[in-house]
Coordinates of C-alpha atoms in Angstrom, one line a residue:
M1 CA -9.6 -13.5 10.7
Q2 CA -6.8 -12.0 9.2
T3 CA -3.2 -12.5 10.3
K4 CA 0.4 -12.3 9.6
E5 CA 0.7 -15.6 8.0
S6 CA -2.8 -14.9 5.6
A7 CA -1.8 -11.4 4.8
L8 CA 1.7 -12.3 3.7
N9 CA 0.2 -15.4 1.7
A10 CA -2.3 -13.3 0.0
I11 CA 0.6 -10.9 -1.6
L12 CA 2.9 -13.9 -2.1
V13 CA -0.4 -15.8 -3.6
Q14 CA -1.5 -12.5 -5.9
G15 CA 1.9 -11.7 -6.6
L16 CA 1.0 -7.9 -7.0
L17 CA 0.2 -5.2 -4.7
P18 CA -1.4 -2.5 -5.9
L19 CA -1.2 0.5 -3.9
F20 CA -2.4 4.1 -3.9
F21 CA -4.0 7.1 -1.9
Y22 CA -6.8 9.1 -2.9
E23 CA -8.2 12.6 -1.1
N24 CA -12.2 11.8 -1.5
P25 CA -12.9 8.8 0.7
E26 CA -15.5 7.4 -1.7
V27 CA -13.9 7.5 -4.8
S28 CA -11.0 5.9 -2.7
L29 CA -13.9 2.6 -2.1
E30 CA -14.7 2.7 -5.7
V31 CA -11.3 2.2 -6.3
V32 CA -10.9 -0.6 -4.3
K33 CA -14.4 -2.2 -5.2
T34 CA -13.1 -2.2 -8.9
L35 CA -9.9 -3.8 -8.0
Y36 CA -11.6 -6.4 -5.9
Q37 CA -13.5 -7.1 -8.8
A38 CA -11.0 -7.5 -11.5
G39 CA -9.7 -10.0 -9.0
I40 CA -7.6 -8.5 -6.2
R41 CA -7.4 -9.8 -2.8
T42 CA -4.9 -7.4 -1.0
L43 CA -3.7 -4.0 -1.5
E44 CA -2.1 -1.0 0.0
Y45 CA -3.4 2.6 1.1
T46 CA -0.8 4.7 1.3
N47 CA -0.7 7.6 4.1
R48 CA 0.1 10.5 1.7
G49 CA -1.7 13.0 2.7
P50 CA -4.0 14.3 6.0
A51 CA -7.0 12.4 4.7
A52 CA -5.6 9.1 4.9
L53 CA -6.5 8.4 8.4
E54 CA -10.0 9.1 8.3
N55 CA -10.0 7.6 4.6
F56 CA -8.5 4.5 6.2
R57 CA -11.0 4.3 8.9
F58 CA -13.7 4.6 6.3
L59 CA -12.5 1.8 4.4
K60 CA -12.3 -0.4 6.6
K61 CA -15.5 0.0 8.0
E62 CA -17.1 -1.0 4.6
L63 CA -14.9 -3.3 3.1
T64 CA -14.9 -5.4 6.3
E65 CA -18.7 -6.4 5.5
L66 CA -18.1 -5.9 1.8
Y67 CA -15.5 -8.1 1.3
P68 CA -14.3 -10.0 4.3
D69 CA -11.6 -12.1 2.6
L70 CA -9.7 -8.8 1.3
H71 CA -6.5 -7.5 3.0
L72 CA -6.2 -4.0 3.4
G73 CA -2.7 -2.8 4.3
I74 CA -1.3 0.8 5.0
G75 CA 1.9 2.1 3.7
T76 CA 4.1 5.3 3.9
I77 CA 4.8 4.4 7.5
K78 CA 8.0 6.3 8.8
T79 CA 7.1 6.4 12.3
T80 CA 5.7 4.6 15.5
D81 CA 2.8 7.4 16.2
Q82 CA 1.4 6.6 12.7
A83 CA 1.8 3.0 13.0
E84 CA -0.4 3.2 16.3
A85 CA -2.9 5.1 14.3
F86 CA -3.0 3.3 11.7
I87 CA -2.8 -0.4 13.4
E88 CA -5.7 1.2 15.9
A89 CA -7.8 1.9 12.8
G90 CA -7.7 -1.5 11.4
A91 CA -4.1 -2.1 9.1
D92 CA -4.1 -5.6 8.3
Y93 CA -0.5 -5.1 7.7
I94 CA 2.2 -2.1 7.3
V95 CA 4.4 -0.7 4.7
C96 CA 7.3 1.1 4.9
P97 CA 9.7 3.8 3.0
I98 CA 12.6 3.0 5.3
V99 CA 13.5 0.7 8.3
N100 CA 12.4 2.1 10.9
P101 CA 13.0 -1.1 13.9
A102 CA 11.1 0.5 16.1
V103 CA 8.1 0.1 13.6
G104 CA 8.7 -3.2 12.9
D105 CA 9.1 -4.1 16.6
L106 CA 5.6 -2.6 17.0
T107 CA 3.9 -4.1 14.1
H108 CA 5.5 -7.4 15.1
E109 CA 4.0 -7.0 18.9
A110 CA 0.3 -6.2 17.5
G111 CA 0.4 -9.7 15.5
L112 CA 0.8 -8.0 12.0
L113 CA 2.9 -8.3 8.7
W114 CA 6.0 -5.7 8.7
I115 CA 7.5 -4.7 5.0
P116 CA 10.0 -2.4 5.4
G117 CA 11.6 -0.6 2.0
C118 CA 15.4 -0.9 1.7
F119 CA 17.6 0.4 -0.8
T120 CA 21.1 -1.3 0.7
P121 CA 22.1 -4.5 1.9
T122 CA 22.8 -2.7 5.2
E123 CA 19.1 -1.8 5.3
I124 CA 18.5 -5.7 4.1
H125 CA 20.5 -6.8 7.1
T126 CA 18.9 -4.8 9.6
A127 CA 15.1 -5.4 8.4
Q128 CA 15.8 -9.0 8.8
Q129 CA 17.5 -8.5 12.5
H130 CA 13.6 -7.1 13.2
Q131 CA 11.9 -10.2 11.5
A132 CA 10.7 -8.5 8.2
A133 CA 9.3 -11.7 6.4
L134 CA 8.6 -9.4 3.3
I135 CA 11.2 -6.7 2.2
K136 CA 10.0 -4.0 -0.3
I137 CA 12.8 -2.9 -2.8
F138 CA 12.4 0.5 -3.1
P139 CA 12.6 2.9 -4.7
A140 CA 13.0 -0.2 -8.0
N141 CA 13.4 2.1 -10.7
V142 CA 16.5 3.1 -9.4
L143 CA 17.8 0.0 -8.6
G144 CA 16.7 -2.7 -11.1
P145 CA 16.0 -6.2 -11.4
G146 CA 19.7 -6.4 -11.9
Y147 CA 19.9 -5.2 -7.9
V148 CA 18.0 -8.5 -6.7
S149 CA 20.0 -10.7 -9.0
S150 CA 23.1 -9.7 -7.3
I151 CA 22.1 -9.5 -3.4
K152 CA 20.0 -12.3 -3.3
E153 CA 22.1 -15.1 -2.7
L154 CA 23.5 -12.9 0.0
F155 CA 20.1 -13.1 1.7
A156 CA 19.0 -16.8 0.9
G157 CA 15.3 -17.1 1.6
Q158 CA 14.4 -13.6 1.8
L159 CA 11.4 -12.6 0.3
F160 CA 11.6 -9.4 -2.2
M161 CA 8.8 -7.1 -3.9
P162 CA 10.2 -4.2 -6.1
T163 CA 8.2 -1.0 -5.5
G164 CA 8.4 1.9 -7.3
G165 CA 8.5 1.7 -11.4
V166 CA 7.3 -1.5 -12.3
E167 CA 5.4 -1.2 -15.6
I168 CA 2.6 -3.4 -16.8
N169 CA 4.6 -5.2 -18.9
Q170 CA 5.2 -8.3 -19.6
D171 CA 9.2 -8.0 -20.2
N172 CA 9.3 -5.6 -17.3
I173 CA 7.5 -7.9 -15.1
S174 CA 9.0 -11.1 -16.5
T175 CA 12.8 -9.4 -15.3
W176 CA 11.7 -8.7 -11.9
F177 CA 10.5 -12.3 -11.3
K178 CA 13.5 -14.1 -13.2
S179 CA 15.7 -11.2 -10.6
G180 CA 14.5 -13.4 -7.6
V181 CA 11.1 -11.4 -6.4
C182 CA 8.1 -12.6 -5.0
A183 CA 5.7 -10.1 -5.8
V184 CA 5.4 -6.7 -8.0
G185 CA 3.8 -3.5 -6.2
M186 CA 2.5 -1.5 -8.3
G187 CA 0.9 2.1 -7.4
S188 CA 0.5 5.2 -10.8
K189 CA 1.4 2.7 -13.5
M190 CA -1.9 1.1 -13.1
I191 CA -4.1 3.3 -10.8
S192 CA -3.1 6.9 -12.4
K193 CA -3.7 10.1 -11.6
D194 CA -5.9 10.4 -14.8
I195 CA -8.1 7.2 -13.4
L196 CA -8.3 8.6 -10.4
E197 CA -9.5 12.0 -11.5
N198 CA -11.6 10.9 -14.1
R199 CA -13.5 8.3 -11.9
D200 CA -12.1 6.4 -15.0
Y201 CA -13.5 2.8 -13.2
T202 CA -13.8 0.6 -16.5
K203 CA -9.9 1.5 -17.4
L204 CA -9.0 0.5 -14.0
E205 CA -10.5 -2.9 -14.2
E206 CA -8.8 -3.6 -17.5
L207 CA -5.4 -2.4 -16.6
T208 CA -5.9 -4.5 -13.1
K209 CA -6.9 -7.9 -15.0
Q210 CA -3.9 -6.9 -17.5
A211 CA -1.4 -6.9 -15.0
I212 CA -3.0 -10.0 -12.7
E213 CA -2.7 -12.0 -16.5
I214 CA 0.8 -11.0 -17.0
V215 CA 2.0 -11.9 -13.4
K216 CA 0.4 -15.3 -13.9
T217 CA 1.9 -15.7 -17.4
V218 CA 5.4 -14.9 -16.3
R219 CA 5.2 -17.1 -13.4
K220 CA 4.5 -20.4 -15.2
K221 CA 7.5 -19.6 -17.3

C-alpha cells in the first residue's frame, strides 16, 4: 500500500521526479512504461489539460496491475476541487505550483504527501506551517541553485526539490545537489514535446537512464 512515507521515500531514493502531460492516454501509458523500464519508480502526471483527470484514472487502472510498486502523483493542483477529484482517482501524492494551505490540509487528511511550490521565504514558511515535508522550488530556472544555498539555513532540515529548467547535464544537476536539494524535478528537458509527438520511446529511455545515472554520480561526490 502506498503511503505518505513511502511516496516521500520513493522520491528521495530516486533523487529525480519526472513530470509530464499528454492528451492521448495510450501514449501517456507508453511514456510511463518507458520510464519504468528505465528505472523510474515514482513520477508526476500533470493536470495540464481537459483530458488530465480521465487520463489519470486510465493510468491508475492500468499501472496498478502492471507496476504495483510505482507511485503516481498528480501535479499542477491549485484548488481543493482539483485535489479532491485526483485523490478520488487514486493519486499517490499531490504536487502544486503554489501554496494553497487548504489543499495541503485536504491532502494530509487523506493521508497523502503534499508538495507545494514555493518562490519566497514567506511561502516556504507558510508551507511548513501546513506540514509540507517536501517543498518544490518553482520556477527553479528563475531562482537558481544560489537561492537554495542562501535560504536553506533559515529552514534547517527542510527538504527541497527544484522544478523548471533543470538540465540533463552533470554540472547543472551537481550544482543543484550541492546547493542542498534532495531531488530534482524534470519535465520537458527529459520528456520533450518532440519525444511525445514522435513517440520516440527509445530516446526517452536513453535520456531517463542518463538522468538517473547523473543523479547517482553527483550524489556520491
